Every structure is written in structure tokens, then in C-alpha cells.
PDB file of C-alpha atoms in Angstrom:
ATOM      1  CA  MET A   1     -13.086 -20.378  30.886  1.00 77.00           C
ATOM      2  CA  GLU A   2      -9.341 -20.486  31.829  1.00 89.00           C
ATOM      3  CA  ILE A   3      -6.864 -20.065  29.195  1.00 93.00           C
ATOM      4  CA  ILE A   4      -6.207 -23.754  27.804  1.00 95.00           C
ATOM      5  CA  ASN A   5      -2.124 -24.120  26.283  1.00 95.00           C
ATOM      6  CA  ALA A   6      -1.184 -26.705  24.146  1.00 96.00           C
ATOM      7  CA  LEU A   7       1.719 -27.781  21.770  1.00 97.00           C
ATOM      8  CA  GLY A   8       2.365 -28.987  18.148  1.00 96.00           C
ATOM      9  CA  ARG A   9       5.611 -29.687  16.517  1.00 96.00           C
ATOM     10  CA  ARG A  10       6.291 -30.413  12.547  1.00 96.00           C
ATOM     11  CA  LYS A  11       9.587 -30.891  11.250  1.00 94.00           C
ATOM     12  CA  SER A  12      11.553 -28.463  13.109  1.00 95.00           C
ATOM     13  CA  ALA A  13       8.626 -25.876  14.231  1.00 96.00           C
ATOM     14  CA  VAL A  14       7.223 -25.485  17.271  1.00 97.00           C
ATOM     15  CA  ALA A  15       3.646 -23.945  18.222  1.00 97.00           C
ATOM     16  CA  ARG A  16       3.087 -22.960  21.605  1.00 97.00           C
ATOM     17  CA  VAL A  17      -0.831 -22.542  21.186  1.00 97.00           C
ATOM     18  CA  PHE A  18      -3.388 -20.589  23.907  1.00 97.00           C
ATOM     19  CA  VAL A  19      -6.637 -21.012  23.455  1.00 95.00           C
ATOM     20  CA  ASN A  20      -9.249 -18.980  25.804  1.00 93.00           C
ATOM     21  CA  ALA A  21     -13.103 -18.104  25.302  1.00 93.00           C
ATOM     22  CA  GLY A  22     -13.630 -15.124  22.967  1.00 92.00           C
ATOM     23  CA  LYS A  23     -15.143 -14.301  19.530  1.00 93.00           C
ATOM     24  CA  GLY A  24     -12.747 -15.970  16.895  1.00 92.00           C
ATOM     25  CA  ASN A  25      -9.493 -14.200  16.755  1.00 95.00           C
ATOM     26  CA  ILE A  26      -6.279 -15.786  15.940  1.00 95.00           C
ATOM     27  CA  THR A  27      -2.903 -14.311  16.691  1.00 96.00           C
ATOM     28  CA  VAL A  28       0.077 -15.526  15.647  1.00 96.00           C
ATOM     29  CA  ASN A  29       3.290 -13.919  17.012  1.00 95.00           C
ATOM     30  CA  GLY A  30       1.286 -10.622  17.028  1.00 95.00           C
ATOM     31  CA  LYS A  31      -0.442 -10.621  14.205  1.00 95.00           C
ATOM     32  CA  SER A  32      -3.273 -11.780  12.398  1.00 95.00           C
ATOM     33  CA  VAL A  33      -3.420 -15.437  11.385  1.00 95.00           C
ATOM     34  CA  LYS A  34      -3.929 -13.747   7.667  1.00 94.00           C
ATOM     35  CA  GLU A  35      -1.040 -11.055   7.754  1.00 95.00           C
ATOM     36  CA  TYR A  36       1.475 -13.768   9.168  1.00 96.00           C
ATOM     37  CA  PHE A  37       0.204 -16.625   6.523  1.00 94.00           C
ATOM     38  CA  CYS A  38       0.204 -14.825   3.181  1.00 92.00           C
ATOM     39  CA  ASP A  39      -0.994 -17.854   1.261  1.00 93.00           C
ATOM     40  CA  ASP A  40      -4.910 -18.832   1.629  1.00 95.00           C
ATOM     41  CA  THR A  41      -4.335 -22.814   1.830  1.00 96.00           C
ATOM     42  CA  LEU A  42      -1.876 -22.141   5.226  1.00 96.00           C
ATOM     43  CA  VAL A  43      -4.792 -20.253   6.641  1.00 96.00           C
ATOM     44  CA  PHE A  44      -7.109 -23.092   5.634  1.00 96.00           C
ATOM     45  CA  ILE A  45      -4.283 -25.571   7.243  1.00 96.00           C
ATOM     46  CA  VAL A  46      -4.703 -23.496  10.215  1.00 95.00           C
ATOM     47  CA  ASN A  47      -8.119 -23.418  10.667  1.00 95.00           C
ATOM     48  CA  GLN A  48      -9.261 -26.911   9.904  1.00 95.00           C
ATOM     49  CA  PRO A  49      -9.522 -27.801  13.472  1.00 95.00           C
ATOM     50  CA  LEU A  50     -12.070 -25.249  13.975  1.00 95.00           C
ATOM     51  CA  MET A  51     -14.182 -25.583  10.863  1.00 95.00           C
ATOM     52  CA  LEU A  52     -14.927 -29.518  11.657  1.00 94.00           C
ATOM     53  CA  THR A  53     -15.921 -28.562  14.880  1.00 94.00           C
ATOM     54  CA  ASN A  54     -17.856 -25.557  14.361  1.00 94.00           C
ATOM     55  CA  THR A  55     -15.968 -23.484  16.770  1.00 93.00           C
ATOM     56  CA  GLN A  56     -14.589 -20.855  14.430  1.00 91.00           C
ATOM     57  CA  ALA A  57     -16.645 -17.872  16.482  1.00 92.00           C
ATOM     58  CA  GLU A  58     -16.300 -19.712  19.871  1.00 93.00           C
ATOM     59  CA  PHE A  59     -12.466 -19.653  20.859  1.00 94.00           C
ATOM     60  CA  ASP A  60      -9.855 -17.100  20.737  1.00 95.00           C
ATOM     61  CA  ILE A  61      -6.204 -18.156  19.471  1.00 96.00           C
ATOM     62  CA  GLN A  62      -3.118 -16.919  20.881  1.00 96.00           C
ATOM     63  CA  ALA A  63       0.228 -18.718  19.535  1.00 96.00           C
ATOM     64  CA  ASN A  64       3.788 -17.827  19.155  1.00 97.00           C
ATOM     65  CA  LEU A  65       5.662 -20.072  16.509  1.00 96.00           C
ATOM     66  CA  ASP A  66       9.188 -20.613  16.259  1.00 96.00           C
ATOM     67  CA  GLY A  67      11.673 -22.855  14.075  1.00 95.00           C
ATOM     68  CA  GLY A  68      10.900 -24.115  10.304  1.00 94.00           C
ATOM     69  CA  GLY A  69       9.248 -22.945   7.157  1.00 95.00           C
ATOM     70  CA  VAL A  70       5.800 -21.404   6.938  1.00 96.00           C
ATOM     71  CA  ARG A  71       4.453 -24.923   5.580  1.00 96.00           C
ATOM     72  CA  GLY A  72       5.824 -26.725   9.088  1.00 96.00           C
ATOM     73  CA  GLN A  73       4.466 -24.098  11.040  1.00 96.00           C
ATOM     74  CA  ALA A  74       0.840 -23.612   9.522  1.00 97.00           C
ATOM     75  CA  GLU A  75       1.043 -27.497  10.413  1.00 96.00           C
ATOM     76  CA  ALA A  76       2.339 -27.233  13.832  1.00 97.00           C
ATOM     77  CA  LEU A  77       0.433 -24.559  15.011  1.00 97.00           C
ATOM     78  CA  ARG A  78      -3.013 -27.468  13.454  1.00 97.00           C
ATOM     79  CA  LEU A  79      -1.932 -29.751  15.545  1.00 97.00           C
ATOM     80  CA  GLY A  80      -1.849 -26.891  18.579  1.00 97.00           C
ATOM     81  CA  ILE A  81      -5.291 -25.949  17.995  1.00 96.00           C
ATOM     82  CA  ALA A  82      -6.718 -29.524  17.745  1.00 96.00           C
ATOM     83  CA  ARG A  83      -4.612 -30.823  20.604  1.00 96.00           C
ATOM     84  CA  ALA A  84      -5.931 -27.913  23.226  1.00 96.00           C
ATOM     85  CA  LEU A  85      -9.322 -28.341  21.632  1.00 94.00           C
ATOM     86  CA  CYS A  86      -9.442 -31.905  22.834  1.00 94.00           C
ATOM     87  CA  LYS A  87      -8.200 -30.632  26.497  1.00 94.00           C
ATOM     88  CA  ILE A  88     -11.563 -28.063  26.016  1.00 93.00           C
ATOM     89  CA  ASP A  89     -13.766 -30.896  25.699  1.00 91.00           C
ATOM     90  CA  SER A  90     -12.758 -34.304  24.832  1.00 89.00           C
ATOM     91  CA  GLU A  91     -15.614 -36.304  24.460  1.00 91.00           C
ATOM     92  CA  ALA A  92     -17.286 -33.754  21.679  1.00 91.00           C
ATOM     93  CA  TYR A  93     -14.258 -32.781  19.706  1.00 93.00           C
ATOM     94  CA  ARG A  94     -11.756 -36.074  19.709  1.00 94.00           C
ATOM     95  CA  HIS A  95     -13.644 -38.484  17.894  1.00 94.00           C
ATOM     96  CA  ILE A  96     -13.874 -35.628  14.701  1.00 94.00           C
ATOM     97  CA  LEU A  97     -10.198 -34.985  15.087  1.00 95.00           C
ATOM     98  CA  LYS A  98      -8.660 -38.062  15.020  1.00 95.00           C
ATOM     99  CA  THR A  99     -11.033 -39.474  12.488  1.00 95.00           C
ATOM    100  CA  ASN A 100      -9.390 -36.712  10.108  1.00 95.00           C
ATOM    101  CA  GLY A 101      -5.956 -36.733  11.362  1.00 95.00           C
ATOM    102  CA  LEU A 102      -5.106 -33.747  12.947  1.00 94.00           C
ATOM    103  CA  LEU A 103      -4.118 -35.359  16.315  1.00 95.00           C
ATOM    104  CA  THR A 104      -1.191 -37.197  14.859  1.00 95.00           C
ATOM    105  CA  ARG A 105       2.232 -35.894  15.086  1.00 94.00           C
ATOM    106  CA  ASP A 106       3.922 -35.841  11.687  1.00 93.00           C
ATOM    107  CA  ALA A 107       7.266 -37.444  12.797  1.00 94.00           C
ATOM    108  CA  ARG A 108       8.651 -37.109   9.441  1.00 95.00           C
ATOM    109  CA  VAL A 109      12.234 -35.133   9.429  1.00 94.00           C
ATOM    110  CA  VAL A 110      15.072 -34.484   7.009  1.00 94.00           C
ATOM    111  CA  GLU A 111      17.264 -37.505   7.008  1.00 95.00           C
ATOM    112  CA  ARG A 112      20.829 -36.520   8.109  1.00 96.00           C
ATOM    113  CA  LYS A 113      23.702 -36.115   6.078  1.00 96.00           C
ATOM    114  CA  LYS A 114      26.579 -39.081   6.199  1.00 96.00           C
ATOM    115  CA  PRO A 115      30.164 -38.611   5.933  1.00 96.00           C
ATOM    116  CA  GLY A 116      31.979 -39.166   2.370  1.00 94.00           C
ATOM    117  CA  GLN A 117      28.377 -38.546   0.385  1.00 95.00           C
ATOM    118  CA  PRO A 118      27.344 -35.187  -0.527  1.00 96.00           C
ATOM    119  CA  GLY A 119      23.936 -35.454   0.741  1.00 95.00           C
ATOM    120  CA  ALA A 120      21.662 -38.107   2.928  1.00 96.00           C
ATOM    121  CA  ARG A 121      21.463 -40.703  -0.306  1.00 96.00           C
ATOM    122  CA  ARG A 122      23.561 -38.963  -2.840  1.00 96.00           C
ATOM    123  CA  ARG A 123      26.837 -40.775  -3.208  1.00 94.00           C
ATOM    124  CA  PHE A 124      29.766 -39.354  -5.078  1.00 94.00           C
ATOM    125  CA  GLN A 125      30.073 -39.986  -8.941  1.00 93.00           C
ATOM    126  CA  PHE A 126      31.930 -43.232  -9.992  1.00 92.00           C
ATOM    127  CA  SER A 127      34.779 -43.031 -11.847  1.00 93.00           C
ATOM    128  CA  LYS A 128      36.325 -46.498 -13.358  1.00 92.00           C
ATOM    129  CA  ARG A 129      39.343 -45.143 -14.336  1.00 87.00           C
TER     130      ARG A 129
END
């Protein structure tokens, strides 16, 4: 099997994912996934597509993460892994991943700050006198 690559994004985080046949090792920016994401919930988020498709021990995953915070990076990596699994075998994995919402890119980003205001929606305090 050749190396399959996919891209995942969330907020300002970008994950470039490379999947090939292996024993289930996940490497993120040169570190293991448990070393890179210290929180167990973030590791669970990353492993979701593999758990749903029962492919934890079938593929080695190498990822380059850039930008954003740790939560956004974990969710970008999840999307990248799900997209890569669809490229590998669309018939077997696409329906499972799609019904669980793992193939949908979460397009929500931070709203920009407007001029004459302290934030995106916040206004300066009004003074009548």
C-alpha cells in the first residue's frame, strides 16, 4: 500500500496526515500522540475515526500540525485521519464516518474585531452625561 495523504483543518489549525500500512503508531510532529496531546480527551478525539472503523492496529499515521491551539489541532487531525480513511476504502468507511459527523469540516472561526469597538460584538460603555 502506498502512502495516502489528506488535509484536515479546524479554526486556524492545519493537519497534514500521511497514512500507510503498519501496526497502529500515530506520530505527531515527531512525537507520539500521547506525548504531544497530554490530555486523554484529546487523544480520544484523535483516535475516534480509527475506533469507529476498527482500524487501530492496521495503519501507521504520521501528521504535521501547524497553527491553532491544542483542541483545534486535535480536531483538525481527526478530520485528516477520517479523510485519509475514506481515500483508502470509501465503501467500507465513508458511511460510518459520515453518520458520526467526522467528515464534516467545522467552519466556525473567530469573528473579526470591528473598528470603534473593543471586540467583535462588544461596544464601549454608553455615557448619557
